[in-house]
């Protein structure tokens, strides 16, 4: 036992010194000086699990969500200009990734005339994208990763769990009560696992991108564009470099710097493992509002993360 | 000057207080003596009464008449009439002698009581004084006024000259009365007062002749002045021949009043000074302190009056001001000299002369202040004055006038301080002046310590404390950290002061075995309760600290300071001055803090600079560990040095490694914690069985280890968790987490340190390393492992827990409880979460049904092993977690229910949510079959009931659901499957029937 202990000690010390040496050589840095966001993201897991379990035990399922989504879609259909090139472009792009869906929904995307770059998902396969987002993102891959992120919210059941009581009350003809219940559920619990859900949606988007023809760097690229936008508006300050208990807890999304670092590291690793594989960027496609299927540009195919 | 008077006032108050206290003590002693005398006398009376044969007879009569038998009289006589202390001190011996004298003299008690009663009351005392003196004074004033009114009354009837003659005649009449009455013994007092009244009336006439309207008949001012001088001279003559303080005071006062009424000029002030000197001169005959006080006070008032009448300081020429200073100096010096006579020689503290002397110095100071013209040269006379005062003090000592010696020494010190302060006119900075005063106070106090006069020493120490603090305050107000010249200058000052204070401390600590150092405490021992704490010792460290503040950026000074502090640490235990110990501690902390802050906020700090600045700090902490004995606590204090060294290591390692990678400091701390643990073990072995306390270093090293691990966890949460970079193909964060788990395990499996002192942390903290390892492993799995694999990961961890509980039943039996928790989590995730995850895995086994099925197989395996080894029987939670024993008890009681039913229900739900509806009946029947097998294996009836209930429900579903909805093929498969399973159940039932009812038999038996 004594010798085992001594050997173990030597191994520990050797391993520790190796790690330190490796870190010195690599000069590995962190996106932020300090942050509590990843920790809160982790703490949110069990609360999210309870929320999911609650949704599962309720007598509602994907079919009820589908009905709910169809109602929403009819509302947006009335207001959408379906002949608009942007509308068509977005929906064509959505069709590329909706084939990976495991839900019985018809995915639809609608354009909102807001200048702020944003997108959101609704139950039953509804995705809203602002005009600002289309202006902010610079490649088709980035736009696709945002759409995939929103699709991830639907596929992972985030939208379903967020309005589970409303779907249930609609089902049993007690409209209104469910909305109140969902509101209080969101008020008291959602902030605790909101970041967890966003991270899940990011992971989903990355998987979709890997399955698609687009470069895996698109996910980090879309976050970079959003960060650039908020920096230009002066919304990011140096104080965000350090941890803040309340800010880090109540922020709905993980900090952009962390999301960029994560998917940059993942895509770099992917590129390391998949040398000479061609992936599409789609810089001109987004400008011309033509999907890869409609317009393939040779120069847009790349073999590295540098595009 | 204001400071001068304030200080003077303080000293007066303190000395009066001390004297009053002494008097109170004396009175208290007298009172207690009197009480004792009374007690002894009453004892004596009682003894005499006891000895009285008549009493014996009476007593005997009483004893014969009563039933009780009284004690023998001899016994009573044998009893002492007072209690003699067992070990009498000198005072007690005196008291005893007094008591014995009292006892032998047979002094009647009435005499003592009479004596007490005959003492004059407060009212009687002052009534006598008023009757004897003030009636005469007031009488004379009234008479003079009466004569004045007479003069006015006759204003329109006779000329001024005749009025003068008339008043002089009145005066002559009074003096004639004196000559008439002085021979008669009964009227002698009245005669004396009449003579004085005559002198006063004559002075009034002389004054009136020169200037009072209605009496003014001399137009020539010189003649008028001459007449006034004659009047004054007559009065002074009467003061001389009066033979008593009262007459002397009266005539001097009258002379000065007359001079004040006359038109004011320099000549008049000169005459008044001469009158005062004459008046003061009279006190040289006898101990006339009251007269002296009245004379100097009159002169002081006259001086102010004259000063105002003349138009104030601005109205005087430079020469006139200098003349004024000289005159005031002469008058006050002569007044001061009065006390330097053998007549005043006493060991006691004489209050009245002391007050008069002090008031004289006060008048002296104020008088000079009125004529000060702002010349920088005043420094010279002030220093000379201080020297003279000091010489006078020495002279007073020679004359054995204790109070005078003390007063003059203090005055000399105060004048010296003022002289130093006047250096401001020479363009010297305030910080330097305060430093001079501080150093002078140190020298003064050191010199005074030879005189062995505690009042002076305490006063000196007070000066040292006040000016030491003053110097620090001046550093704050005049210091400028951005001005290098000021910083260097004040560093030099602080250095000089530090060395001086340290030398002073060392000097007085060696004087008379450190008796004097006791006064070097808060409020210099003026208060009744003193705290044994050397303020100057503390100052020595604070001055070094000031150097550190002013010159923190200069590396050479940084090293010098570290050297000085190290010397202080080494000599501190030998000096045995608690103030120095406190100063050393303060200095060590401050030097560390200053350098840490400097390094932390200097963003341009490179590794070399951090190391050159940070590493030498270890000299201090290591020295503090080595020279760790504290006399005050009478113990070795190792924690201070150990904690400091560890904190310094934490900060230095953070600053050195962070520029390379923010992930390194945490890893370095993690590794260092192992070294500390091993070092603690090594020391524990070394000092095993030690009988003396050597500061428990192993305990604090362990604390350091805990701190490092705590910091690692903190940093892991704040910094490491966000890292997503790879080292090769492995995530850096993951490597750190694996290392951390290994180190936590190493700590957890470390055998108890043998030393007794570390038992507390070992009992309360160390057992939790097992929990920490589990928690950290859970955290690592949550972050690093894909969510699909979580249920399986928890189960593997649960298996690990079971293994540990089995392998180390004494130490880690509780792991089996954590295994149950992990098993539940796994079940929960398989049931509720696995189906909810997005299904984008690249491989077939990424599908929820595949992972879920694998997890369920593992869960059943776990259940089987758990049931087989039954680990809950041995579970005991030790002290830090003993609240968990109650929870374990519940688990033990309902083991089958809590282990089996969650899995059974969750498997049913998993099947429902995961598989096709058409196959559900078959799958559920399969599950029921499983439950039935369990009932046979465990001999538990409730499982059999559950299985049969499930089967019934499945048959109902088969009939009402599957028959109507499923396709023919599915129907065939399901019916076949269900049928085979039911047959299997039937076969098992018949085969193990005995076993199934064994439980019931067991219960009956």
Short mmCIF file of C-alpha atoms in Angstrom, two decimals, chain A residues 1 5-6 8-9 11-20 22-24 26-36 38-39 42 45-46 48-50 52-54 56-57 62 100 102-103 152 155-157 196 200 203-204 207-208 210-211 241 243 248 258 261-263 265-266 269 272-273, chain B residues 657-664 667-668 671 674-675 677-678 681 715 717-729 731-733 735-736 739 741-743 745-747 749-751 779 782-783 786-788 808 828 830-842 847 909 913-914:
data_model
loop_
_atom_site.label_atom_id
_atom_site.label_comp_id
_atom_site.label_asym_id
_atom_site.label_seq_id
_atom_site.Cartn_x
_atom_site.Cartn_y
_atom_site.Cartn_z
CA UNK A 1 0.00 0.00 0.00
CA UNK A 5 0.72 5.39 -2.54
CA UNK A 6 4.20 6.58 -3.35
CA UNK A 8 0.47 7.32 -7.14
CA UNK A 9 2.07 10.44 -5.68
CA UNK A 11 2.26 9.95 -11.05
CA UNK A 12 0.20 12.85 -9.74
CA UNK A 13 3.23 15.12 -9.54
CA UNK A 14 4.44 14.07 -12.94
CA UNK A 15 0.97 14.59 -14.44
CA UNK A 16 0.65 17.98 -12.78
CA UNK A 17 4.04 19.13 -14.04
CA UNK A 18 3.20 17.85 -17.51
CA UNK A 19 -0.05 19.79 -17.57
CA UNK A 20 1.68 22.95 -16.36
CA UNK A 22 1.83 21.94 -21.66
CA UNK A 23 -0.08 25.04 -20.62
CA UNK A 24 3.10 27.14 -20.60
CA UNK A 26 0.47 26.35 -25.45
CA UNK A 27 -0.12 29.63 -23.61
CA UNK A 28 -3.75 28.62 -23.32
CA UNK A 29 -6.04 31.49 -22.51
CA UNK A 30 -9.64 31.81 -21.40
CA UNK A 31 -12.26 33.94 -23.16
CA UNK A 32 -13.04 35.87 -19.96
CA UNK A 33 -11.02 36.63 -16.85
CA UNK A 34 -13.65 34.91 -14.78
CA UNK A 35 -17.30 34.03 -15.10
CA UNK A 36 -19.95 32.11 -13.24
CA UNK A 38 -20.80 27.95 -17.04
CA UNK A 39 -21.32 27.03 -13.41
CA UNK A 42 -24.46 23.36 -14.96
CA UNK A 45 -29.38 21.08 -15.41
CA UNK A 46 -31.30 19.41 -12.56
CA UNK A 48 -34.34 21.76 -16.28
CA UNK A 49 -34.59 17.98 -15.83
CA UNK A 50 -37.50 18.44 -13.43
CA UNK A 52 -38.77 18.28 -18.69
CA UNK A 53 -40.06 15.47 -16.48
CA UNK A 54 -43.11 17.59 -15.62
CA UNK A 56 -43.47 14.43 -19.96
CA UNK A 57 -45.94 13.34 -17.34
CA UNK A 62 -45.71 16.32 -29.97
CA UNK A 100 -32.86 16.26 -39.77
CA UNK A 102 -37.35 14.08 -35.45
CA UNK A 103 -40.56 15.98 -34.80
CA UNK A 152 -32.58 23.06 -31.70
CA UNK A 155 -36.18 19.75 -31.29
CA UNK A 156 -34.88 19.67 -27.71
CA UNK A 157 -38.36 20.45 -26.45
CA UNK A 196 -28.56 25.48 -20.19
CA UNK A 200 -28.13 22.76 -25.79
CA UNK A 203 -24.76 22.10 -29.51
CA UNK A 204 -27.66 21.07 -31.73
CA UNK A 207 -24.27 19.04 -35.01
CA UNK A 208 -26.58 20.17 -37.81
CA UNK A 210 -21.47 19.22 -39.20
CA UNK A 211 -24.04 17.15 -41.04
CA UNK A 241 -14.55 40.25 -18.36
CA UNK A 243 -17.57 37.41 -12.87
CA UNK A 248 -24.10 35.78 -14.61
CA UNK A 258 -17.62 31.72 -24.30
CA UNK A 261 -14.38 30.09 -27.81
CA UNK A 262 -16.26 26.81 -27.52
CA UNK A 263 -17.26 26.46 -31.15
CA UNK A 265 -12.17 25.19 -30.52
CA UNK A 266 -14.59 22.51 -31.75
CA UNK A 269 -10.43 20.34 -33.89
CA UNK A 272 -7.56 19.17 -37.70
CA UNK A 273 -9.22 15.79 -37.99
CA UNK B 657 1.81 31.82 -13.99
CA UNK B 658 -1.20 33.86 -15.06
CA UNK B 659 0.58 35.61 -17.97
CA UNK B 660 1.49 32.18 -19.37
CA UNK B 661 -1.99 30.79 -18.91
CA UNK B 662 -4.78 31.60 -16.43
CA UNK B 663 -5.26 27.86 -16.02
CA UNK B 664 -1.84 27.25 -14.46
CA UNK B 667 -3.04 23.43 -11.12
CA UNK B 668 -0.01 24.73 -9.21
CA UNK B 671 -0.06 20.18 -6.67
CA UNK B 674 -0.10 17.54 -1.88
CA UNK B 675 3.33 18.80 -0.87
CA UNK B 677 0.04 17.33 3.13
CA UNK B 678 3.22 15.31 2.86
CA UNK B 681 2.84 14.18 7.75
CA UNK B 715 -10.81 29.02 -9.59
CA UNK B 717 -15.62 27.25 -11.18
CA UNK B 718 -14.70 30.80 -12.16
CA UNK B 719 -11.97 30.25 -14.72
CA UNK B 720 -11.37 26.65 -15.77
CA UNK B 721 -15.00 25.81 -16.60
CA UNK B 722 -15.07 28.30 -19.45
CA UNK B 723 -11.96 26.86 -21.12
CA UNK B 724 -12.73 24.90 -24.24
CA UNK B 725 -9.21 24.55 -25.61
CA UNK B 726 -7.52 21.28 -26.35
CA UNK B 727 -4.10 19.98 -25.41
CA UNK B 728 -3.60 17.67 -28.35
CA UNK B 729 -6.94 15.88 -28.64
CA UNK B 731 -9.59 19.11 -23.49
CA UNK B 732 -7.31 21.01 -21.09
CA UNK B 733 -10.16 21.35 -18.63
CA UNK B 735 -6.96 16.94 -17.83
CA UNK B 736 -7.17 19.37 -14.92
CA UNK B 739 -5.69 15.54 -11.93
CA UNK B 741 -9.90 13.92 -8.81
CA UNK B 742 -6.62 12.04 -8.39
CA UNK B 743 -5.39 14.56 -5.84
CA UNK B 745 -8.45 10.78 -3.82
CA UNK B 746 -4.89 11.04 -2.57
CA UNK B 747 -6.03 13.31 0.23
CA UNK B 749 -6.87 7.99 1.32
CA UNK B 750 -4.18 9.62 3.44
CA UNK B 751 -3.88 7.93 6.80
CA UNK B 779 -19.20 17.71 -11.94
CA UNK B 782 -21.71 16.48 -16.19
CA UNK B 783 -19.36 18.73 -18.16
CA UNK B 786 -22.21 13.56 -23.61
CA UNK B 787 -25.65 13.70 -22.00
CA UNK B 788 -26.61 10.38 -23.57
CA UNK B 808 -13.11 -0.10 2.96
CA UNK B 828 -34.71 9.25 -13.53
CA UNK B 830 -33.40 7.05 -18.44
CA UNK B 831 -37.10 7.52 -17.85
CA UNK B 832 -37.66 11.22 -18.26
CA UNK B 833 -34.71 12.67 -20.09
CA UNK B 834 -33.24 10.20 -22.49
CA UNK B 835 -36.25 10.33 -24.79
CA UNK B 836 -36.25 14.11 -24.69
CA UNK B 837 -32.74 14.64 -26.05
CA UNK B 838 -32.33 15.56 -29.69
CA UNK B 839 -31.56 12.42 -31.67
CA UNK B 840 -28.59 13.46 -33.71
CA UNK B 841 -25.98 10.93 -32.66
CA UNK B 842 -23.72 9.72 -35.39
CA UNK B 847 -30.36 6.25 -30.00
CA UNK B 909 -42.61 4.39 -18.44
CA UNK B 913 -42.33 6.50 -24.19
CA UNK B 914 -39.70 4.75 -26.25
#
